[in-house]
Tab-separated table of C-alpha atoms and ligand atoms in Angstrom:
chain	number	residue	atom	x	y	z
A	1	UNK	CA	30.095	16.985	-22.694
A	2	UNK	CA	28.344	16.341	-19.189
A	3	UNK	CA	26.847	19.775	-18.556
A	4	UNK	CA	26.096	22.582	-19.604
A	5	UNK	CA	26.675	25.879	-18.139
A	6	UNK	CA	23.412	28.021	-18.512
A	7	UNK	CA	22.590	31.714	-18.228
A	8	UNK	CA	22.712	32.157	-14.343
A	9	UNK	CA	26.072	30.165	-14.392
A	10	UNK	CA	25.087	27.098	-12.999
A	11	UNK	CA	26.157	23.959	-14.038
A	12	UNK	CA	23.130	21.714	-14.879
A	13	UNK	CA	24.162	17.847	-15.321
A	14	UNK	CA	21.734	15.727	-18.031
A	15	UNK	CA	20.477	12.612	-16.918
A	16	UNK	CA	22.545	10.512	-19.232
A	17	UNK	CA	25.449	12.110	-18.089
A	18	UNK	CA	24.742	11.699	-14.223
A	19	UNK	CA	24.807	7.823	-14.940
A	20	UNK	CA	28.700	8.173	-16.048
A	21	UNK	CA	30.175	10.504	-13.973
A	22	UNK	CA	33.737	10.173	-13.472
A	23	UNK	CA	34.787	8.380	-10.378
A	24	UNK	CA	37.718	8.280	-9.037
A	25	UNK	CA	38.977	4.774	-9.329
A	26	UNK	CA	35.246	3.579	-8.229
A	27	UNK	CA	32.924	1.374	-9.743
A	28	UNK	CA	29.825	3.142	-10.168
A	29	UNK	CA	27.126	1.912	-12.888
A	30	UNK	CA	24.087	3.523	-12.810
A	31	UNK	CA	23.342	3.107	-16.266
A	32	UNK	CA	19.692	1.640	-16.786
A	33	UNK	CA	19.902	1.937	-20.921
A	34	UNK	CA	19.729	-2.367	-22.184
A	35	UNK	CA	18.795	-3.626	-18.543
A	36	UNK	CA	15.766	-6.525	-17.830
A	37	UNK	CA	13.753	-5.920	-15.090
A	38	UNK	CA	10.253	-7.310	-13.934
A	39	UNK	CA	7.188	-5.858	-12.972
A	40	UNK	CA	4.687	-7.666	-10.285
A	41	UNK	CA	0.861	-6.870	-11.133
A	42	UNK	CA	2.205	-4.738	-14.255
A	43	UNK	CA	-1.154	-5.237	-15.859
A	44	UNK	CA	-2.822	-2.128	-14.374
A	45	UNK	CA	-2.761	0.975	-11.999
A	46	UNK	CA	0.836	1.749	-10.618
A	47	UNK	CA	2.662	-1.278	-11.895
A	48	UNK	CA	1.574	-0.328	-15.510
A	49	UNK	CA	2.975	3.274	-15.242
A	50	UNK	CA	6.440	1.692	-14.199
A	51	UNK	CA	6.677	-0.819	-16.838
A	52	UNK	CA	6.077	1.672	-19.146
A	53	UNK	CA	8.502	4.363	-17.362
A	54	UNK	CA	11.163	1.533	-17.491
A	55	UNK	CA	10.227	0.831	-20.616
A	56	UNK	CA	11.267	4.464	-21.963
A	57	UNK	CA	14.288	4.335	-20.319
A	58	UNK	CA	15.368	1.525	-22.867
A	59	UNK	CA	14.922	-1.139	-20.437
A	60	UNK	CA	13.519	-4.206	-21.481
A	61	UNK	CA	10.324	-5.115	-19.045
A	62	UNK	CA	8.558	-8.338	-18.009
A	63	UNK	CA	4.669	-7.472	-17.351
A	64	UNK	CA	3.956	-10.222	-14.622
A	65	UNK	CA	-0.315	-10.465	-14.309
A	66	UNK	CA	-1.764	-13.186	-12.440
A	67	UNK	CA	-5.529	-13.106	-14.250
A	68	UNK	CA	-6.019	-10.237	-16.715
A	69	UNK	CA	-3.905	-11.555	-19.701
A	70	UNK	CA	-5.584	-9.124	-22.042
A	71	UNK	CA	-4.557	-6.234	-19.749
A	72	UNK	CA	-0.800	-7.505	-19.800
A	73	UNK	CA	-0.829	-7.725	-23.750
A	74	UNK	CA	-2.285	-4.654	-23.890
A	75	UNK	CA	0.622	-3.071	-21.989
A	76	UNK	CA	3.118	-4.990	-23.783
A	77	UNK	CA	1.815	-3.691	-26.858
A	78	UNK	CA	1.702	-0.608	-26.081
A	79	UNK	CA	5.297	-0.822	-25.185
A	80	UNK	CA	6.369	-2.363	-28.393
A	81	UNK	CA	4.217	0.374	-30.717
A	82	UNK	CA	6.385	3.193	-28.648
A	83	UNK	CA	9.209	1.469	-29.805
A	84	UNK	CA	10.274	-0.690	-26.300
A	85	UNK	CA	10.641	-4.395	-25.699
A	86	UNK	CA	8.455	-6.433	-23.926
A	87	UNK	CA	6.880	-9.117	-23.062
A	88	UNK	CA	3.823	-10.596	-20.759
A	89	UNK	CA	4.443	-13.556	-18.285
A	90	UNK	CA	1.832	-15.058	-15.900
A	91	UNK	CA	2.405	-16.451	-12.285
A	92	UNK	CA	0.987	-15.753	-9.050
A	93	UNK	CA	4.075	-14.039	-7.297
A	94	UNK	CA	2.885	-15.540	-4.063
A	95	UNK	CA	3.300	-19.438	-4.943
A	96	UNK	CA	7.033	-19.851	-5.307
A	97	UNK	CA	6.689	-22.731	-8.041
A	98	UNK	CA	5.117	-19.956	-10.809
A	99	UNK	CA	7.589	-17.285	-9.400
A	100	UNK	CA	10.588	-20.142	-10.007
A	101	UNK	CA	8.720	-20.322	-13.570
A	102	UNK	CA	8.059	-17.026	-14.325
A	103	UNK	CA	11.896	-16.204	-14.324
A	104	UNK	CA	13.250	-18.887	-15.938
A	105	UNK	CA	10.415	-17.266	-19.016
A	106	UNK	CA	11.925	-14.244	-18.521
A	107	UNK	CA	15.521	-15.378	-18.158
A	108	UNK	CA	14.767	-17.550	-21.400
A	109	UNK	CA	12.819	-14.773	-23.612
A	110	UNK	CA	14.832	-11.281	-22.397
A	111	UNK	CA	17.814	-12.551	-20.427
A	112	UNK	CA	18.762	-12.102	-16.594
A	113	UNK	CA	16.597	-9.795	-14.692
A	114	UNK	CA	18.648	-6.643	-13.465
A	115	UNK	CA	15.903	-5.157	-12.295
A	116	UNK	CA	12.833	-6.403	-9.812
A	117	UNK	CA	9.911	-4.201	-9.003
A	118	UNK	CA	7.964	-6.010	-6.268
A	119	UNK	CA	4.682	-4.246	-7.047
A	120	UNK	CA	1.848	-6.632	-7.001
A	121	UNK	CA	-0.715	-6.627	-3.900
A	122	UNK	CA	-4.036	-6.496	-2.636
A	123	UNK	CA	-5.827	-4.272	-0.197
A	124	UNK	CA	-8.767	-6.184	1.287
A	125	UNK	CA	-10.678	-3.397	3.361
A	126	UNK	CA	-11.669	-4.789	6.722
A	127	UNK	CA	-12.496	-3.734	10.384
A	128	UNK	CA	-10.413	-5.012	13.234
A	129	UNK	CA	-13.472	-7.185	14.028
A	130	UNK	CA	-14.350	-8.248	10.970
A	131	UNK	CA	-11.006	-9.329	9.708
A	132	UNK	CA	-10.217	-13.369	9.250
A	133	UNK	CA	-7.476	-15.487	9.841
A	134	UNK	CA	-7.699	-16.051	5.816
A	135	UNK	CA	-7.569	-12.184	5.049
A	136	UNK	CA	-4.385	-11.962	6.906
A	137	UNK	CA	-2.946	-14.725	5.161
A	138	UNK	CA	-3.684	-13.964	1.783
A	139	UNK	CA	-2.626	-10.646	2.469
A	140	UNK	CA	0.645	-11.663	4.010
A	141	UNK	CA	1.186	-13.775	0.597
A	142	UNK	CA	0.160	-11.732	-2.333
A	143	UNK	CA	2.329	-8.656	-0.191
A	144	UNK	CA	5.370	-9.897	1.206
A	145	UNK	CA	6.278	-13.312	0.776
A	146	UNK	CA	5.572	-12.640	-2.816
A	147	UNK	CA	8.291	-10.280	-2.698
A	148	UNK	CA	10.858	-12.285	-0.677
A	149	UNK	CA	10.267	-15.298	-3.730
A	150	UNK	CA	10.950	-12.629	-6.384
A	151	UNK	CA	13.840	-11.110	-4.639
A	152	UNK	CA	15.370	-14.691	-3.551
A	153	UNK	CA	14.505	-16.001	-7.122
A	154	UNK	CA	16.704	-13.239	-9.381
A	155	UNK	CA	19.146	-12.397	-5.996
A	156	UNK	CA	21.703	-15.043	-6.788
A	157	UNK	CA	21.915	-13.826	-10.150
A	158	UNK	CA	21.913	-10.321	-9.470
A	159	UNK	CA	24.879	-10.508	-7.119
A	160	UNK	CA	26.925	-13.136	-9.232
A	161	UNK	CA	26.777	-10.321	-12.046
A	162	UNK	CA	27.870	-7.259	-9.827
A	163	UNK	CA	24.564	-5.022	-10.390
A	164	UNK	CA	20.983	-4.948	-9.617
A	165	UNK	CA	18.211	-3.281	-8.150
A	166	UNK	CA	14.958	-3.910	-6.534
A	167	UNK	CA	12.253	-1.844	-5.457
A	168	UNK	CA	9.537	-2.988	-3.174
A	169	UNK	CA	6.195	-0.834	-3.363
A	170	UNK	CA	5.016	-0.174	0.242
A	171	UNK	CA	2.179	1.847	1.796
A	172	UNK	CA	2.242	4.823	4.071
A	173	UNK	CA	0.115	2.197	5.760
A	174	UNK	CA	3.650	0.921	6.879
A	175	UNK	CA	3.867	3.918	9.352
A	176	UNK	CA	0.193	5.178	9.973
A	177	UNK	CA	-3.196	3.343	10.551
A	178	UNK	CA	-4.846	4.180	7.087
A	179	UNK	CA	-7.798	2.750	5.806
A	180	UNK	CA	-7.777	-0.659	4.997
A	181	UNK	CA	-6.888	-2.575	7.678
A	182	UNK	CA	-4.365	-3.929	10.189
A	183	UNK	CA	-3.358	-7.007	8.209
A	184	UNK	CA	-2.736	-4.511	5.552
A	185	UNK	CA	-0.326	-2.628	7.767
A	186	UNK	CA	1.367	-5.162	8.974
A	187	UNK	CA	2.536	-6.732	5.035
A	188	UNK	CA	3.675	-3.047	4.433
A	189	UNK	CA	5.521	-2.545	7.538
A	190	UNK	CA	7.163	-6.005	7.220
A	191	UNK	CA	7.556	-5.192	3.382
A	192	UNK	CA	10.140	-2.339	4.641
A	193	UNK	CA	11.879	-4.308	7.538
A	194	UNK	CA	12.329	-6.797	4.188
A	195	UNK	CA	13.790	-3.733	2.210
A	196	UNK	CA	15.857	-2.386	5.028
A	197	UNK	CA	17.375	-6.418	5.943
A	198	UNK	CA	18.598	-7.251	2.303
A	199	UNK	CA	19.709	-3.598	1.638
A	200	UNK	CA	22.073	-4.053	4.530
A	201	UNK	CA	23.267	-7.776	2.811
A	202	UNK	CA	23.608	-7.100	-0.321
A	203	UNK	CA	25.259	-3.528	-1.142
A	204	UNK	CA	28.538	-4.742	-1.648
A	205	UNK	CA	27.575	-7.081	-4.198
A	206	UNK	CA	26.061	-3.663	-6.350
A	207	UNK	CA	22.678	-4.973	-5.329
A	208	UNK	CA	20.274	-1.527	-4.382
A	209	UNK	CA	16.979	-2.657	-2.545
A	210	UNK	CA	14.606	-0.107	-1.344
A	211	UNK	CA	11.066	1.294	-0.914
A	212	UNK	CA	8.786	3.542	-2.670
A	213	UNK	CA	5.346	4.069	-0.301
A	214	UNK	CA	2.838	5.566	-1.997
A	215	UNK	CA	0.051	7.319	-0.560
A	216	UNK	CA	-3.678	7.572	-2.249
A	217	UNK	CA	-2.926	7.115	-5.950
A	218	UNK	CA	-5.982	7.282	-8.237
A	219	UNK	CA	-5.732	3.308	-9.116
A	220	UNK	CA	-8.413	0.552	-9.218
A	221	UNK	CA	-7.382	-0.329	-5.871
A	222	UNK	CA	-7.645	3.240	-4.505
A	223	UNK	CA	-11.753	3.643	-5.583
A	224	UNK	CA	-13.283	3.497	-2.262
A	225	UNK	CA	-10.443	6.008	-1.172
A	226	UNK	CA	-11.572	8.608	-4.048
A	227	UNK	CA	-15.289	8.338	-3.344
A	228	UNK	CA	-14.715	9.121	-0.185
A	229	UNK	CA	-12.464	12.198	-1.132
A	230	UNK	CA	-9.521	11.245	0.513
A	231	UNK	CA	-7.217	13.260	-1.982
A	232	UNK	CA	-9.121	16.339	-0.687
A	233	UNK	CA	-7.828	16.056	2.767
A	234	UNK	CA	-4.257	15.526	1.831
A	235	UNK	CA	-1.508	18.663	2.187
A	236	UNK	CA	-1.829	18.984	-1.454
A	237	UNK	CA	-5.317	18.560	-2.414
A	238	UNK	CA	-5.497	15.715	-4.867
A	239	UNK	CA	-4.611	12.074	-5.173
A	240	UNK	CA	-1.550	10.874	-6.591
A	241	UNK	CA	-1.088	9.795	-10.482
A	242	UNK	CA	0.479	6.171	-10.779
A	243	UNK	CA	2.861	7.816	-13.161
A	244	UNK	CA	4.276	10.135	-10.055
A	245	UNK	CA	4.574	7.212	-8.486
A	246	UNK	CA	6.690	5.458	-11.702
A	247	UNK	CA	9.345	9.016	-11.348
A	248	UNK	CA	9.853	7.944	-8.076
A	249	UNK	CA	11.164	4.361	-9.216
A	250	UNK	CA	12.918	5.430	-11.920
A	251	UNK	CA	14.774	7.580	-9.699
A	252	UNK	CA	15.534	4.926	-7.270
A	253	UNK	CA	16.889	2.494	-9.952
A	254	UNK	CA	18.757	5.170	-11.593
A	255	UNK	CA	21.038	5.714	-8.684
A	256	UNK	CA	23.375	3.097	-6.975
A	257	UNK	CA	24.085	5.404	-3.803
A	258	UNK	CA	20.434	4.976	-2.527
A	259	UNK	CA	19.950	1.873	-0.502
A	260	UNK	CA	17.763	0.739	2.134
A	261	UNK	CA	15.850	3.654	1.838
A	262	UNK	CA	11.645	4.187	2.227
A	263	UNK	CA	10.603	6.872	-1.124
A	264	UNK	CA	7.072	8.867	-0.146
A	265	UNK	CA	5.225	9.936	-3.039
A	266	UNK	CA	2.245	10.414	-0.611
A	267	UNK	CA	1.058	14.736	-0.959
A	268	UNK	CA	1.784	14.721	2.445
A	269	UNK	CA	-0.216	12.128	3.824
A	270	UNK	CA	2.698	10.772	6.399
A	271	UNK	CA	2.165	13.735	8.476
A	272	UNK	CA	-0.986	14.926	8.702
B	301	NDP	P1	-4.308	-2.454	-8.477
B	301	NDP	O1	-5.307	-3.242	-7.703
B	301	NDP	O2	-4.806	-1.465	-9.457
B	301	NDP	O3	-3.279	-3.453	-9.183
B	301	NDP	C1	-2.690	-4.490	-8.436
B	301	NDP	C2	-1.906	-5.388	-9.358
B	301	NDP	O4	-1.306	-6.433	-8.578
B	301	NDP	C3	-2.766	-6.047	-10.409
B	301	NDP	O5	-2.052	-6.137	-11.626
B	301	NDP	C4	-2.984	-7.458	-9.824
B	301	NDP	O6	-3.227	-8.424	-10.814
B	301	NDP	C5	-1.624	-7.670	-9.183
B	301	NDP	N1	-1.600	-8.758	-8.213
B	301	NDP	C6	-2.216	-8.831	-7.007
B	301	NDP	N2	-1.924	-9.990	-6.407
B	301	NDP	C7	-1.095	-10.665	-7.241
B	301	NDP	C8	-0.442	-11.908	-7.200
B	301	NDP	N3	-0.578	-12.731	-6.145
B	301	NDP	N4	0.352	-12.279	-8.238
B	301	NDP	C9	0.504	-11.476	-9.307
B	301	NDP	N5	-0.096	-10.274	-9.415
B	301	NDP	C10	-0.887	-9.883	-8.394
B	301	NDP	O7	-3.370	-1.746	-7.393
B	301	NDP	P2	-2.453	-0.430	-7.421
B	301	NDP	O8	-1.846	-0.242	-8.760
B	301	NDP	O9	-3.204	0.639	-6.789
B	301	NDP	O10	-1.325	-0.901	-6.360
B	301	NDP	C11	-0.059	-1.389	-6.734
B	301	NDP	C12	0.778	-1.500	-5.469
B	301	NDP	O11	0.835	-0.226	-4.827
B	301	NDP	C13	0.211	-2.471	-4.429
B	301	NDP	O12	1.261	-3.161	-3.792
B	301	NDP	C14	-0.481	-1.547	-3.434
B	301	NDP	O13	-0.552	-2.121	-2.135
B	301	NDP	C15	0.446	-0.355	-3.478
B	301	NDP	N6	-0.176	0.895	-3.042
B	301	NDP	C16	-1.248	1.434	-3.700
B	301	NDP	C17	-1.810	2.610	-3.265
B	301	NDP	C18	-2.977	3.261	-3.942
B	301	NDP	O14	-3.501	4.236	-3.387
B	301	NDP	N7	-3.399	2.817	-5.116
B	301	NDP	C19	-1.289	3.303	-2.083
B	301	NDP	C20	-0.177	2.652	-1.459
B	301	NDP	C21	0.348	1.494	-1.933
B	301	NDP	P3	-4.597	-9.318	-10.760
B	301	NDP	O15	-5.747	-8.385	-10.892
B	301	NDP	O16	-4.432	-10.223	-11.912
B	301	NDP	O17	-4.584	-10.031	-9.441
């Protein structure tokens, strides 16, 4: 049974269901249930809500940190006690030798990744006359290139084996000014154009690629946004949870007809 008929006579569809729904002839796998993926900066904030959304999906997940190895174990374990499978692996996503590293861990310890979640970045919160040649390059790195290493390192794979997504986490600094700077803007913005130019590449191959932007989520990174009360002055009053952020993704992964697409989970903050 896919559905169930309720009391007002509409048909409501479960989740597993959704994922095999007959076809007509077409190949459509949406199933998530026994997949790898990896998580960038899943040691914290918004990456550790999606590792651990993923992970109660029954997907196996690689927790990528750069320097908090306690944080990733702690994630991993957390994972494992709730009756997932994980595992921590360390690399700086923005130097492509530990990326090239980091995958052939993960390829070695879970298998092939299926699923990438280009998460990890930095927000360093500068003026336009205050910010350095070396802000906008570090930026750049740790929130872009890092993604086009990831994506170019499991890619081959990915479309070899018919199936895969990837999900890059943007900004709705990609589209509006915001409040941490124009370097900042300009990795999420090219972060998208990145989404939107594989998406178009790849489909055929089963290969999904798209964007989830949050707005202000209540995160380590976010701090200076809550002091300041930013979540007050959004359409819905409050900042975001990383874990609305992680429905968004799971969403996304879950569905092979959504490609080259930009999510918000933002309370509105894209047009105000
Ligand atoms: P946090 O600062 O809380 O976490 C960032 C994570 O990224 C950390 O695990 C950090 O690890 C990791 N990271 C940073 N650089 C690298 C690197 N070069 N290699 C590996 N890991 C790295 O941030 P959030 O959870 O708030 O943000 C997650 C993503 O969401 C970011 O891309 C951010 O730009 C985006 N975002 C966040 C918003 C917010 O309001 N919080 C709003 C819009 C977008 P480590 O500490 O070890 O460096």
């Amino acid at each position: 049974m896919i559905g169930c008929v309720t009391a007002d006579h509409g048909i409501h569809l479960t989740w597993s269901a959704l994922q095999r729904l007959p076809s007509d002839g077409m190949d459509v796998d949406n199933a998530v249930n026994g997949r790898v993926a990896l998580v960038t900066g899943g040691t914290r904030g918004i990456g550790r809500a999606i590792a651990e959304a993923l992970a109660g999906a029954g997907i196996a997940v690689a927790v990528n940190y750069r320097s908090r190895k306690d944080e990733a174990a702690e994630v991993v374990g957390g994972i494992e006690r709730a009756g997932g499978r994980a595992i921590a692996v360390g690399a700086d996503v923005s130097v492509s030798a530990e990326v090239d590293a980091m995958i052939e861990q993960v390829r070695g310890e879970l298998g092939e990744v299926d699923i990438l979640i280009n998460n990890a970045g930095i927000a360093l919160t500068r003026d336009v006359a205050e910010v350095s040649e070396d802000d906008f390059d570090r930026t750049l790195a740790a929130n872009l290139k890092s993604a086009f290493l990831c994506t170019q390192a499991v890619l081959p794979g990915m479309r070899a084996r018919g199936w895969g997504r990837i999900v890059n986490i943007s900004s709705a600094a990609a589209r509006i000014g915001g409040a941490v700077g124009v370097h900042y803007n300009a990795s999420k913005a090219g972060l998208e154009g990145l989404t939107r130019g594989y998406a178009a590449r790849v489909g055929r191959d089963g290969v999904t690629v798209n964007a989830v932007s949050p707005g202000p989520i209540d995160t380590e990174m976010a701090a200076p946004l809550k002091a300041a009360g930013v979540g007050e002055q959004l359409p819905v009053g409050r900042m975001g949870t990383p874990e609305e952020v992680a429905a968004a993704v799971l969403m996304v992964v879950g569905n092979g007809f959504v490609t080259g697409q930009t999510v918000g989970v933002n309370g509105g903050r894209d047009f105000i």
